[in-house]
PDB file of C-alpha atoms and ligand atoms in Angstrom:
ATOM      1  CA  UNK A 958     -38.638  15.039 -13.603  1.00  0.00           C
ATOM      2  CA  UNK A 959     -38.223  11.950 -11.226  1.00  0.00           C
ATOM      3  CA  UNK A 960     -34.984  10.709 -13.155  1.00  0.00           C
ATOM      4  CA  UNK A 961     -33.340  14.065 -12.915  1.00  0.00           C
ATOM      5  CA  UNK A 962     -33.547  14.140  -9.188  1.00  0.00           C
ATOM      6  CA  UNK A 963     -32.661  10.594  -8.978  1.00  0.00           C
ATOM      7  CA  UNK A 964     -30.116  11.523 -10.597  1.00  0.00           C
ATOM      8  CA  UNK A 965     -28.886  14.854  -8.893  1.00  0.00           C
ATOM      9  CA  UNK A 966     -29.406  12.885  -5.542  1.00  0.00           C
ATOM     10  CA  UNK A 967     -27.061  10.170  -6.698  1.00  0.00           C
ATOM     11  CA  UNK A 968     -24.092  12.796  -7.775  1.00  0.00           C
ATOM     12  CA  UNK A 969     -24.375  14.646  -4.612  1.00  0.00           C
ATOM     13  CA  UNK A 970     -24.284  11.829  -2.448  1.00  0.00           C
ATOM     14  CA  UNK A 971     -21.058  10.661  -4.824  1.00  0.00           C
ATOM     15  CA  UNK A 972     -20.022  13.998  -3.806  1.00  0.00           C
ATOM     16  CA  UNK A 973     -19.928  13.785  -0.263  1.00  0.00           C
ATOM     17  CA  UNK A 974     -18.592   9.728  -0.378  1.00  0.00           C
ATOM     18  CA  UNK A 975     -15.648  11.416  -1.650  1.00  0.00           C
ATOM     19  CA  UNK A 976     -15.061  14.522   0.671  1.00  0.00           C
ATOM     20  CA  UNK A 977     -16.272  12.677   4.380  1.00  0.00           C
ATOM     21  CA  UNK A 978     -13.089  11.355   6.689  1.00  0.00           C
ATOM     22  CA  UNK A 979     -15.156   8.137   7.258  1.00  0.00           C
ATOM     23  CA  UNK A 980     -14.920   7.127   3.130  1.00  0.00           C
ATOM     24  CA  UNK A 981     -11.206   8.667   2.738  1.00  0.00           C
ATOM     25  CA  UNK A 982     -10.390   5.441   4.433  1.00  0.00           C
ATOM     26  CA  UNK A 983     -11.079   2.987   1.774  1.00  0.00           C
ATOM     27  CA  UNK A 984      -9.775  -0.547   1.654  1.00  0.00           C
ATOM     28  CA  UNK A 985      -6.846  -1.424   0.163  1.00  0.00           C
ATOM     29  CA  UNK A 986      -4.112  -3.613   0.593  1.00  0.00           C
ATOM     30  CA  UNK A 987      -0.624  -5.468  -0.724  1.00  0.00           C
ATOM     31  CA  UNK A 988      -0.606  -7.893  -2.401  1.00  0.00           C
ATOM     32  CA  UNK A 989       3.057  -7.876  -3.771  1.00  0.00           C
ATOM     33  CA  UNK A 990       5.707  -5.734  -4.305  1.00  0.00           C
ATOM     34  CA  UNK A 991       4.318  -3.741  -6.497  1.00  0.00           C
ATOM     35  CA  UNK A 992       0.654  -4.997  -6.508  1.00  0.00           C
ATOM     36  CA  UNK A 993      -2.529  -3.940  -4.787  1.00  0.00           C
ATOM     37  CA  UNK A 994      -6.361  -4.598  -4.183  1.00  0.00           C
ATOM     38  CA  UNK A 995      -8.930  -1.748  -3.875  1.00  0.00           C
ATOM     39  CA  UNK A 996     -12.440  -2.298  -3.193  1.00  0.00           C
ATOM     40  CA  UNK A 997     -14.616  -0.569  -5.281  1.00  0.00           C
ATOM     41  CA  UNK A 998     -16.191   2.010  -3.743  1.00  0.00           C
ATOM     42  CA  UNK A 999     -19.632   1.345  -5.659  1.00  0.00           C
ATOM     43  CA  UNK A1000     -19.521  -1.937  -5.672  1.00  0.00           C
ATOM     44  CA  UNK A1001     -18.807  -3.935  -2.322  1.00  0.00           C
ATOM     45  CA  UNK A1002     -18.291  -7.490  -4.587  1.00  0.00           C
ATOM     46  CA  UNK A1003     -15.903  -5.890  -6.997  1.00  0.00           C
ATOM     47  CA  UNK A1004     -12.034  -5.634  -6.234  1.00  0.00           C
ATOM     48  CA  UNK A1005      -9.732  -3.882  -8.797  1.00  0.00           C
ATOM     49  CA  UNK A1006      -5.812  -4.575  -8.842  1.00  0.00           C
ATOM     50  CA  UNK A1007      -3.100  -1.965  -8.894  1.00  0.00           C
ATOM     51  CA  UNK A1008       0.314  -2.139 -10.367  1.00  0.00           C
ATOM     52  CA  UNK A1009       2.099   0.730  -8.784  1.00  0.00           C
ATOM     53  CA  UNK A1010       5.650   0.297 -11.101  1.00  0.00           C
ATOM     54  CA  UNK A1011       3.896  -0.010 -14.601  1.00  0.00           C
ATOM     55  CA  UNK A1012       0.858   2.733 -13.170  1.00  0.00           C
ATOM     56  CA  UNK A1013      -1.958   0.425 -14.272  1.00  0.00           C
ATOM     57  CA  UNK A1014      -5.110  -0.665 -12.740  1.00  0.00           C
ATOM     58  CA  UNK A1015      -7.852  -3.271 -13.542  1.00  0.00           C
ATOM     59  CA  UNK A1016     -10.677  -0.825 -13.539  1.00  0.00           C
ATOM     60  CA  UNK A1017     -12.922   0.288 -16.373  1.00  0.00           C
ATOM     61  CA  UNK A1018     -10.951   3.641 -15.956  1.00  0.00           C
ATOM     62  CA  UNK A1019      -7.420   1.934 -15.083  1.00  0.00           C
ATOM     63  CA  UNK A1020      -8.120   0.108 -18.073  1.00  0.00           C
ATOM     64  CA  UNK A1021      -8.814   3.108 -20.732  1.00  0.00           C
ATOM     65  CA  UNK A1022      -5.113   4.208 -19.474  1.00  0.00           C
ATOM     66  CA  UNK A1023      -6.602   6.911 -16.900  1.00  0.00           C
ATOM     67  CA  UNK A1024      -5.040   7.832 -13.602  1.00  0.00           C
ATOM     68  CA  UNK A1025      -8.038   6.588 -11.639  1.00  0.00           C
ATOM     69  CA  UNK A1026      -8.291   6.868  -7.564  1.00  0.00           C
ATOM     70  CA  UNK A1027      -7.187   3.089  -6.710  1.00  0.00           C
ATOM     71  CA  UNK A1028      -3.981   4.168  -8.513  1.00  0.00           C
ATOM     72  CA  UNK A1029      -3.723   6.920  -6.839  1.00  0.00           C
ATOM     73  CA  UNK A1030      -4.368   5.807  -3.754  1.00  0.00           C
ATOM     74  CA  UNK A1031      -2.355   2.528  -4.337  1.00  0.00           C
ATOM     75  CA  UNK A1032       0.881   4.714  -5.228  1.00  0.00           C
ATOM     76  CA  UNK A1033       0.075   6.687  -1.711  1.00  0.00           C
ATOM     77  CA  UNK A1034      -0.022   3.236   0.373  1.00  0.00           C
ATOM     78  CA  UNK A1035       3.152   2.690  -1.686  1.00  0.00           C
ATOM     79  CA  UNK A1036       4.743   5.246  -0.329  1.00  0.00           C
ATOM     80  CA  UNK A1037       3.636   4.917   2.799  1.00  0.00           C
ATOM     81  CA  UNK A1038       5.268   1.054   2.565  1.00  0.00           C
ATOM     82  CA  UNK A1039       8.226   2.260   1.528  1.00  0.00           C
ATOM     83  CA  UNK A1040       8.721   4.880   4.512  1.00  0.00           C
ATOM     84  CA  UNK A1041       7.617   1.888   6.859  1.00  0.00           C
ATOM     85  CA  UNK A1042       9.885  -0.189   5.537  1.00  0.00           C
ATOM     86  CA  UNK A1043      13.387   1.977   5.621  1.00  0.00           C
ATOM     87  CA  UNK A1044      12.224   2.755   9.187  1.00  0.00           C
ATOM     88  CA  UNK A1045      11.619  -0.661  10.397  1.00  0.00           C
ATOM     89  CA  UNK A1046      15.278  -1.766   8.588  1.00  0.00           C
ATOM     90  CA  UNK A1047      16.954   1.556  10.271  1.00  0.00           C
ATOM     91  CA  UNK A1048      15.397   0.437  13.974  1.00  0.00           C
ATOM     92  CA  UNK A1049      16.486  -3.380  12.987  1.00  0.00           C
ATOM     93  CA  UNK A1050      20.015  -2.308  11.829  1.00  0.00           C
ATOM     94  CA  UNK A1051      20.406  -0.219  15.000  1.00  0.00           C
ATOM     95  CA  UNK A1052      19.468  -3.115  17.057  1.00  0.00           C
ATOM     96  CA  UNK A1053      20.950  -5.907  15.611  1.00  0.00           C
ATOM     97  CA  UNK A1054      24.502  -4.716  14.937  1.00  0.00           C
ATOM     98  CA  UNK A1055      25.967  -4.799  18.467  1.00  0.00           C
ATOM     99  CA  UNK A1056      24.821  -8.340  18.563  1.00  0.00           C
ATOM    100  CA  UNK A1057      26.683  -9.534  15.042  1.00  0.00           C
ATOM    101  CA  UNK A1058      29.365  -7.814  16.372  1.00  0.00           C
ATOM    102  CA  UNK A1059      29.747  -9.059  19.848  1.00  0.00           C
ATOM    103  CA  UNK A1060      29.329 -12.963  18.328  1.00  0.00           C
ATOM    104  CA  UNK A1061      32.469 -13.087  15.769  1.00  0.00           C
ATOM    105  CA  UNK A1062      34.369 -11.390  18.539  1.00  0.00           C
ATOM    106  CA  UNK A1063      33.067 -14.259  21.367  1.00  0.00           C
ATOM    107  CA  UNK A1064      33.332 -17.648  19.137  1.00  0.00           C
ATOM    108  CA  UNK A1065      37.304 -16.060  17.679  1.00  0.00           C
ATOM    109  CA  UNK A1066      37.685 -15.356  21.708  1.00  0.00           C
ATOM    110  CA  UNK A1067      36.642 -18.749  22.291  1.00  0.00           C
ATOM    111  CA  UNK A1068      38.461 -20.520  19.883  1.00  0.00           C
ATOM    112  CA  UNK A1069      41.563 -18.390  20.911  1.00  0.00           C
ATOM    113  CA  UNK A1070      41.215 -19.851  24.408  1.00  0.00           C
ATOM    114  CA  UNK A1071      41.281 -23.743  23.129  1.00  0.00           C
ATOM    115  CA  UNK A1072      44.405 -22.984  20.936  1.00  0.00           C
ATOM    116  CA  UNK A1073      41.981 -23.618  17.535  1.00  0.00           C
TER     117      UNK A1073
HETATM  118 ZN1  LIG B 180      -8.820   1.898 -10.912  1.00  0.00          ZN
END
């Protein structure tokens, strides 16, 4: 009987890993464009890769051609890039054009002044 409760412990416990706020924050991070790193959630040592644009991952499921969570999760962080990214271009556009504007206009100004 010992196994089976081992066994049932185990599952529930994998259970509530998945469902608790404090695990729904695993790590991951980029590592390229298109690339990221997941820590296993078993296995602290272990670090599986993610290739958002051809949907594959190094893990034993990744690797069978399943949608596993670090995919999942990797095509989330993804998108989350992506949103981060068009805003932080949008707030550098808005505050960078005046000043390419303003420069051409000084230096012709400038030039126009010493007859160049
Ligand atoms: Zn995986």
């Amino acid at each position: 009987m010992a196994p089976t409760d081992d066994e049932v412990t185990r599952g529930a416990s994998d259970m509530t890993q998945a469902t608790t706020p404090a695990d729904a924050k695993p790590s991951i991070r980029r590592t390229g464009r298109y690339t990221f790193e997941t820590k296993s959630r078993t296995r602290a040592d272990v670090t599986h890769t993610q290739d958002v644009l051809h949907l594959k991952c190094s893990c034993e499921a990744g690797e069978k051609g399943l949608r596993c969570w670090h995919l999942v999760l990797a095509l989330q962080a993804e998108q989350w890039y992506q949103r981060a990214e068009e805003q932080y271009k949008a707030h550098n556009k808005a505050r960078r054009q005046p000043a390419t504007i303003t420069r051409p206009a000084g230096m012709a100004a400038l030039q126009e002044a010493f007859g160049a």
